[in-house]
Amino acid sequence: MSTHIGAAPDQIAPAVLMPGDPYRARWIAETFLEDPVQYNDVRGMLGYTGTYAGVRVSAQGSGMGQPSLAIYAHELFSDYDVETIIRVGTCGGLSERVGVRDVVLGVAASTDSAMNRARFGDVTFAPAADFELARIAASVGEERLLPVVAGGLFSADQFYSPAPEVTSTLAGYGVLGIEMEAAALYTLAAQFGRRALALCTVSDHLVTGEETSAQERQETFEDMVVMALETIVRMDGRSS
Ligand code: HPA
């Protein structure tokens, strides 16, 4: 048991898929995992463990925003010895290099959050994905002919931005998508010396105004979850 996760230490796998929405954790477990067991429902933040292609995998909701994700990621790393977390989420498109239904592989995550100022003072830490995980995920995406674009994410604190000009500036610097969690995940993985990656399907586009239907969103999300699971299987083969 940790403060926010009601699981025994061995109930959580070394590799975790982390959607923002806890119902998506349930959907991942019920759709892709063999013999899924729910290990958490504290605050409705559902978590499950099962196996995929013979490898133990967990699916744990993070909630929305960096403070919420940080609680779960911190406890998974510190109390459950989790080695790898792959965030599977959505983002808003910022760059014309991406369109809706593409998968952004978040190489780095800029943020307007104060969380890293509390950690590093005046130094601007650069939250980045684990290179091995990113490299393997990119290969898996390529082999599966998925529309993967690797580049920067903007982890914003506010969904309803009071300063859209900041987002435009970041888009001008090549940032591909806006979401709300990756920077905290990458920072915590760095703190604990573990691996993390954020994969985000582009659900809507802030510049072109393009949107996806609920069904398209579901299909793209499904392809991306398989990409994340296959990445975990391949990482598992390497480390054992
Ligand atoms: N902003 C923040 N997070 C998001 C967005 C957005 O426009 N779209 C999907 N996740």
Tab-separated table of C-alpha atoms and ligand atoms in Angstrom:
chain	number	residue	atom	x	y	z
A	1	MET	CA	0.000	0.000	0.000
A	2	SER	CA	1.190	3.498	-0.779
A	3	THR	CA	-0.668	6.656	0.133
A	4	HIS	CA	-2.792	6.744	-3.018
A	5	ILE	CA	-2.476	3.210	-4.412
A	6	GLY	CA	-4.055	0.344	-2.496
A	7	ALA	CA	-1.916	-2.472	-3.920
A	8	ALA	CA	0.477	-4.929	-2.304
A	9	PRO	CA	4.074	-4.420	-3.526
A	10	ASP	CA	4.058	-7.404	-5.907
A	11	GLN	CA	0.698	-6.555	-7.474
A	12	ILE	CA	2.128	-3.966	-9.863
A	13	ALA	CA	4.252	-4.969	-12.867
A	14	PRO	CA	7.685	-3.405	-13.620
A	15	ALA	CA	6.191	-1.829	-16.761
A	16	VAL	CA	3.127	0.406	-16.590
A	17	LEU	CA	0.944	2.003	-19.257
A	18	MET	CA	-0.457	5.249	-17.893
A	19	PRO	CA	-3.499	6.865	-19.477
A	20	GLY	CA	-4.928	10.037	-17.902
A	21	ASP	CA	-8.433	8.606	-17.781
A	22	PRO	CA	-8.867	5.747	-15.282
A	23	TYR	CA	-11.616	4.249	-17.453
A	24	ARG	CA	-9.021	3.953	-20.187
A	25	ALA	CA	-6.844	1.953	-17.788
A	26	ARG	CA	-9.800	-0.404	-17.359
A	27	TRP	CA	-10.361	-0.529	-21.128
A	28	ILE	CA	-6.669	-1.330	-21.768
A	29	ALA	CA	-6.762	-4.101	-19.169
A	30	GLU	CA	-10.012	-5.620	-20.438
A	31	THR	CA	-9.080	-5.332	-24.123
A	32	PHE	CA	-5.403	-6.289	-24.201
A	33	LEU	CA	-4.304	-7.975	-20.971
A	34	GLU	CA	-4.730	-11.626	-20.108
A	35	ASP	CA	-6.067	-12.356	-16.643
A	36	PRO	CA	-6.267	-8.680	-15.592
A	37	VAL	CA	-6.616	-8.076	-11.864
A	38	GLN	CA	-7.730	-4.696	-10.519
A	39	TYR	CA	-5.335	-3.615	-7.776
A	40	ASN	CA	-6.559	-0.094	-7.140
A	41	ASP	CA	-9.764	1.889	-6.906
A	42	VAL	CA	-8.698	4.494	-4.341
A	43	ARG	CA	-10.299	7.787	-5.506
A	44	GLY	CA	-11.513	5.913	-8.582
A	45	MET	CA	-7.981	5.970	-10.033
A	46	LEU	CA	-8.214	2.454	-11.430
A	47	GLY	CA	-5.145	0.254	-11.806
A	48	TYR	CA	-4.854	-3.267	-13.231
A	49	THR	CA	-2.161	-5.865	-13.807
A	50	GLY	CA	-2.236	-8.674	-16.360
A	51	THR	CA	0.021	-10.094	-19.049
A	52	TYR	CA	0.565	-9.170	-22.675
A	53	ALA	CA	2.442	-11.656	-24.885
A	54	GLY	CA	3.620	-13.341	-21.707
A	55	VAL	CA	4.990	-10.137	-20.117
A	56	ARG	CA	3.453	-8.674	-16.945
A	57	VAL	CA	2.088	-5.201	-17.594
A	58	SER	CA	0.021	-2.802	-15.486
A	59	ALA	CA	-2.349	-0.063	-16.611
A	60	GLN	CA	-2.722	2.801	-14.130
A	61	GLY	CA	-4.752	6.007	-14.514
A	62	SER	CA	-2.887	9.243	-13.739
A	63	GLY	CA	-5.690	11.813	-13.676
A	64	MET	CA	-5.298	15.125	-15.483
A	65	GLY	CA	-2.397	17.533	-15.000
A	66	GLN	CA	1.107	17.222	-13.644
A	67	PRO	CA	0.285	17.358	-9.902
A	68	SER	CA	-2.064	14.386	-10.263
A	69	LEU	CA	0.243	12.344	-12.500
A	70	ALA	CA	3.174	13.096	-10.186
A	71	ILE	CA	1.435	11.484	-7.203
A	72	TYR	CA	0.903	8.204	-9.055
A	73	ALA	CA	4.223	8.127	-10.921
A	74	HIS	CA	6.151	8.971	-7.733
A	75	GLU	CA	4.488	6.165	-5.773
A	76	LEU	CA	4.940	3.666	-8.631
A	77	PHE	CA	8.665	4.436	-8.755
A	78	SER	CA	9.297	4.799	-5.017
A	79	ASP	CA	6.965	2.202	-3.474
A	80	TYR	CA	6.482	-0.362	-6.258
A	81	ASP	CA	9.910	-0.339	-7.974
A	82	VAL	CA	8.325	0.289	-11.363
A	83	GLU	CA	11.038	0.423	-14.042
A	84	THR	CA	9.134	1.833	-17.019
A	85	ILE	CA	6.116	4.072	-17.453
A	86	ILE	CA	4.658	4.827	-20.864
A	87	ARG	CA	2.043	7.556	-20.839
A	88	VAL	CA	-0.647	6.858	-23.436
A	89	GLY	CA	-2.663	10.013	-23.936
A	90	THR	CA	-3.942	12.609	-26.330
A	91	CYS	CA	-2.612	16.016	-27.269
A	92	GLY	CA	-3.726	19.053	-29.190
A	93	GLY	CA	-1.768	19.579	-32.411
A	94	LEU	CA	0.395	22.724	-32.476
A	95	SER	CA	2.530	22.237	-35.576
A	96	GLU	CA	1.589	21.733	-39.193
A	97	ARG	CA	4.016	18.786	-39.102
A	98	VAL	CA	1.269	16.825	-37.331
A	99	GLY	CA	-2.365	16.180	-38.157
A	100	VAL	CA	-5.168	14.604	-36.180
A	101	ARG	CA	-4.737	10.855	-35.676
A	102	ASP	CA	-0.925	11.115	-35.782
A	103	VAL	CA	0.973	9.780	-32.784
A	104	VAL	CA	3.382	12.244	-31.200
A	105	LEU	CA	6.372	10.488	-29.638
A	106	GLY	CA	7.353	13.027	-27.016
A	107	VAL	CA	11.129	13.352	-27.174
A	108	ALA	CA	11.104	16.276	-24.721
A	109	ALA	CA	8.503	18.181	-22.749
A	110	SER	CA	8.521	21.936	-22.195
A	111	THR	CA	6.315	23.191	-19.399
A	112	ASP	CA	4.883	26.326	-17.815
A	113	SER	CA	4.461	24.463	-14.535
A	114	ALA	CA	6.086	25.739	-11.334
A	115	MET	CA	6.851	22.160	-10.271
A	116	ASN	CA	10.381	22.128	-11.626
A	117	ARG	CA	11.092	25.613	-10.321
A	118	ALA	CA	10.385	24.177	-6.869
A	119	ARG	CA	12.925	21.420	-7.611
A	120	PHE	CA	15.686	23.237	-9.473
A	121	GLY	CA	15.375	26.911	-8.578
A	122	ASP	CA	16.693	29.095	-11.385
A	123	VAL	CA	17.936	26.182	-13.479
A	124	THR	CA	15.613	25.166	-16.291
A	125	PHE	CA	15.721	21.356	-16.254
A	126	ALA	CA	15.043	19.710	-19.641
A	127	PRO	CA	12.549	16.855	-19.145
A	128	ALA	CA	13.293	14.233	-21.802
A	129	ALA	CA	12.112	10.764	-22.766
A	130	ASP	CA	14.277	7.715	-22.168
A	131	PHE	CA	16.273	7.292	-25.364
A	132	GLU	CA	16.142	3.467	-25.517
A	133	LEU	CA	12.404	3.425	-24.938
A	134	ALA	CA	11.884	6.152	-27.544
A	135	ARG	CA	14.108	4.381	-30.063
A	136	ILE	CA	12.303	1.070	-29.646
A	137	ALA	CA	8.853	2.709	-29.737
A	138	ALA	CA	9.835	4.510	-32.953
A	139	SER	CA	10.882	1.190	-34.549
A	140	VAL	CA	7.676	-0.502	-33.453
A	141	GLY	CA	5.643	2.384	-34.898
A	142	GLU	CA	7.554	2.200	-38.169
A	143	GLU	CA	7.107	-1.563	-38.486
A	144	ARG	CA	3.379	-1.241	-37.803
A	145	LEU	CA	3.111	1.590	-40.376
A	146	LEU	CA	1.742	3.982	-37.759
A	147	PRO	CA	1.851	7.750	-38.359
A	148	VAL	CA	4.399	8.496	-35.643
A	149	VAL	CA	6.069	11.917	-35.455
A	150	ALA	CA	8.840	12.413	-32.909
A	151	GLY	CA	9.343	15.807	-31.320
A	152	GLY	CA	8.555	18.122	-28.436
A	153	LEU	CA	5.440	18.296	-26.289
A	154	PHE	CA	4.208	21.242	-24.246
A	155	SER	CA	2.944	20.118	-20.840
A	156	ALA	CA	0.650	23.001	-19.953
A	157	ASP	CA	-0.822	23.563	-16.514
A	158	GLN	CA	-4.037	24.992	-17.861
A	159	PHE	CA	-6.287	23.358	-20.464
A	160	TYR	CA	-8.132	26.680	-20.898
A	161	SER	CA	-5.053	28.754	-21.595
A	162	PRO	CA	-5.087	32.379	-20.419
A	163	ALA	CA	-2.017	33.086	-22.636
A	164	PRO	CA	-2.442	31.515	-26.091
A	165	GLU	CA	0.492	33.573	-27.376
A	166	VAL	CA	2.863	31.398	-25.339
A	167	THR	CA	1.515	28.316	-27.072
A	168	SER	CA	2.035	30.020	-30.455
A	169	THR	CA	5.610	30.878	-29.524
A	170	LEU	CA	6.301	27.230	-28.636
A	171	ALA	CA	4.710	26.121	-31.921
A	172	GLY	CA	7.144	28.499	-33.630
A	173	TYR	CA	9.973	26.573	-31.975
A	174	GLY	CA	8.773	23.279	-33.439
A	175	VAL	CA	6.815	21.937	-30.467
A	176	LEU	CA	4.345	19.428	-31.912
A	177	GLY	CA	1.599	19.018	-29.359
A	178	ILE	CA	0.051	20.348	-26.149
A	179	GLU	CA	-0.957	18.065	-23.285
A	180	MET	CA	-0.741	18.276	-19.508
A	181	GLU	CA	1.442	15.519	-18.004
A	182	ALA	CA	4.649	14.477	-19.819
A	183	ALA	CA	7.084	16.941	-18.191
A	184	ALA	CA	6.337	15.690	-14.666
A	185	LEU	CA	6.598	12.067	-15.790
A	186	TYR	CA	10.006	12.647	-17.399
A	187	THR	CA	11.278	14.572	-14.392
A	188	LEU	CA	10.249	11.850	-11.934
A	189	ALA	CA	11.767	9.124	-14.123
A	190	ALA	CA	15.018	11.120	-14.047
A	191	GLN	CA	14.817	11.513	-10.258
A	192	PHE	CA	14.373	7.771	-9.714
A	193	GLY	CA	16.662	6.645	-12.564
A	194	ARG	CA	13.857	4.853	-14.422
A	195	ARG	CA	12.526	4.914	-17.979
A	196	ALA	CA	9.595	6.995	-19.236
A	197	LEU	CA	7.999	7.916	-22.536
A	198	ALA	CA	4.853	9.811	-23.530
A	199	LEU	CA	2.910	8.800	-26.632
A	200	CYS	CA	-0.009	11.074	-27.517
A	201	THR	CA	-2.470	10.800	-30.378
A	202	VAL	CA	-3.433	14.161	-31.826
A	203	SER	CA	-7.129	14.486	-30.928
A	204	ASP	CA	-7.667	18.041	-32.169
A	205	HIS	CA	-5.549	20.664	-33.864
A	206	LEU	CA	-5.188	24.131	-32.366
A	207	VAL	CA	-3.875	25.694	-35.579
A	208	THR	CA	-5.840	23.979	-38.364
A	209	GLY	CA	-9.002	23.441	-36.290
A	210	GLU	CA	-9.143	19.794	-37.432
A	211	GLU	CA	-10.959	17.441	-35.042
A	212	THR	CA	-11.462	13.692	-34.766
A	213	SER	CA	-14.712	11.829	-34.209
A	214	ALA	CA	-15.047	9.753	-31.055
A	215	GLN	CA	-14.689	6.587	-33.148
A	216	GLU	CA	-11.522	7.819	-34.891
A	217	ARG	CA	-10.067	8.796	-31.533
A	218	GLN	CA	-10.765	5.326	-30.183
A	219	GLU	CA	-9.188	3.560	-33.180
A	220	THR	CA	-6.049	5.686	-33.133
A	221	PHE	CA	-5.749	5.283	-29.389
A	222	GLU	CA	-6.040	1.516	-29.801
A	223	ASP	CA	-3.183	1.424	-32.358
A	224	MET	CA	-1.042	3.509	-30.016
A	225	VAL	CA	-1.729	1.263	-27.009
A	226	VAL	CA	-0.606	-1.767	-29.033
A	227	MET	CA	2.525	0.183	-30.009
A	228	ALA	CA	3.212	0.879	-26.307
A	229	LEU	CA	2.599	-2.756	-25.319
A	230	GLU	CA	4.882	-4.072	-28.081
A	231	THR	CA	7.540	-1.599	-26.937
A	232	ILE	CA	7.321	-3.020	-23.409
A	233	VAL	CA	7.633	-6.582	-24.714
A	234	ARG	CA	10.748	-5.639	-26.681
A	235	MET	CA	12.301	-3.792	-23.731
A	236	ASP	CA	11.599	-6.819	-21.554
A	237	GLY	CA	13.451	-9.053	-24.022
A	238	ARG	CA	16.471	-6.737	-23.795
A	239	SER	CA	16.730	-6.443	-20.038
A	240	SER	CA	16.314	-10.127	-19.149
B	1	HPA	N1	-4.608	21.157	-24.341
B	1	HPA	C1	-4.170	20.411	-23.335
B	1	HPA	N2	-4.276	19.101	-23.314
B	1	HPA	C2	-4.851	18.506	-24.359
B	1	HPA	C3	-5.326	19.228	-25.453
B	1	HPA	C4	-5.187	20.629	-25.435
B	1	HPA	O1	-5.613	21.336	-26.358
B	1	HPA	N3	-5.874	18.351	-26.335
B	1	HPA	C5	-5.697	17.112	-25.801
B	1	HPA	N4	-5.082	17.198	-24.622
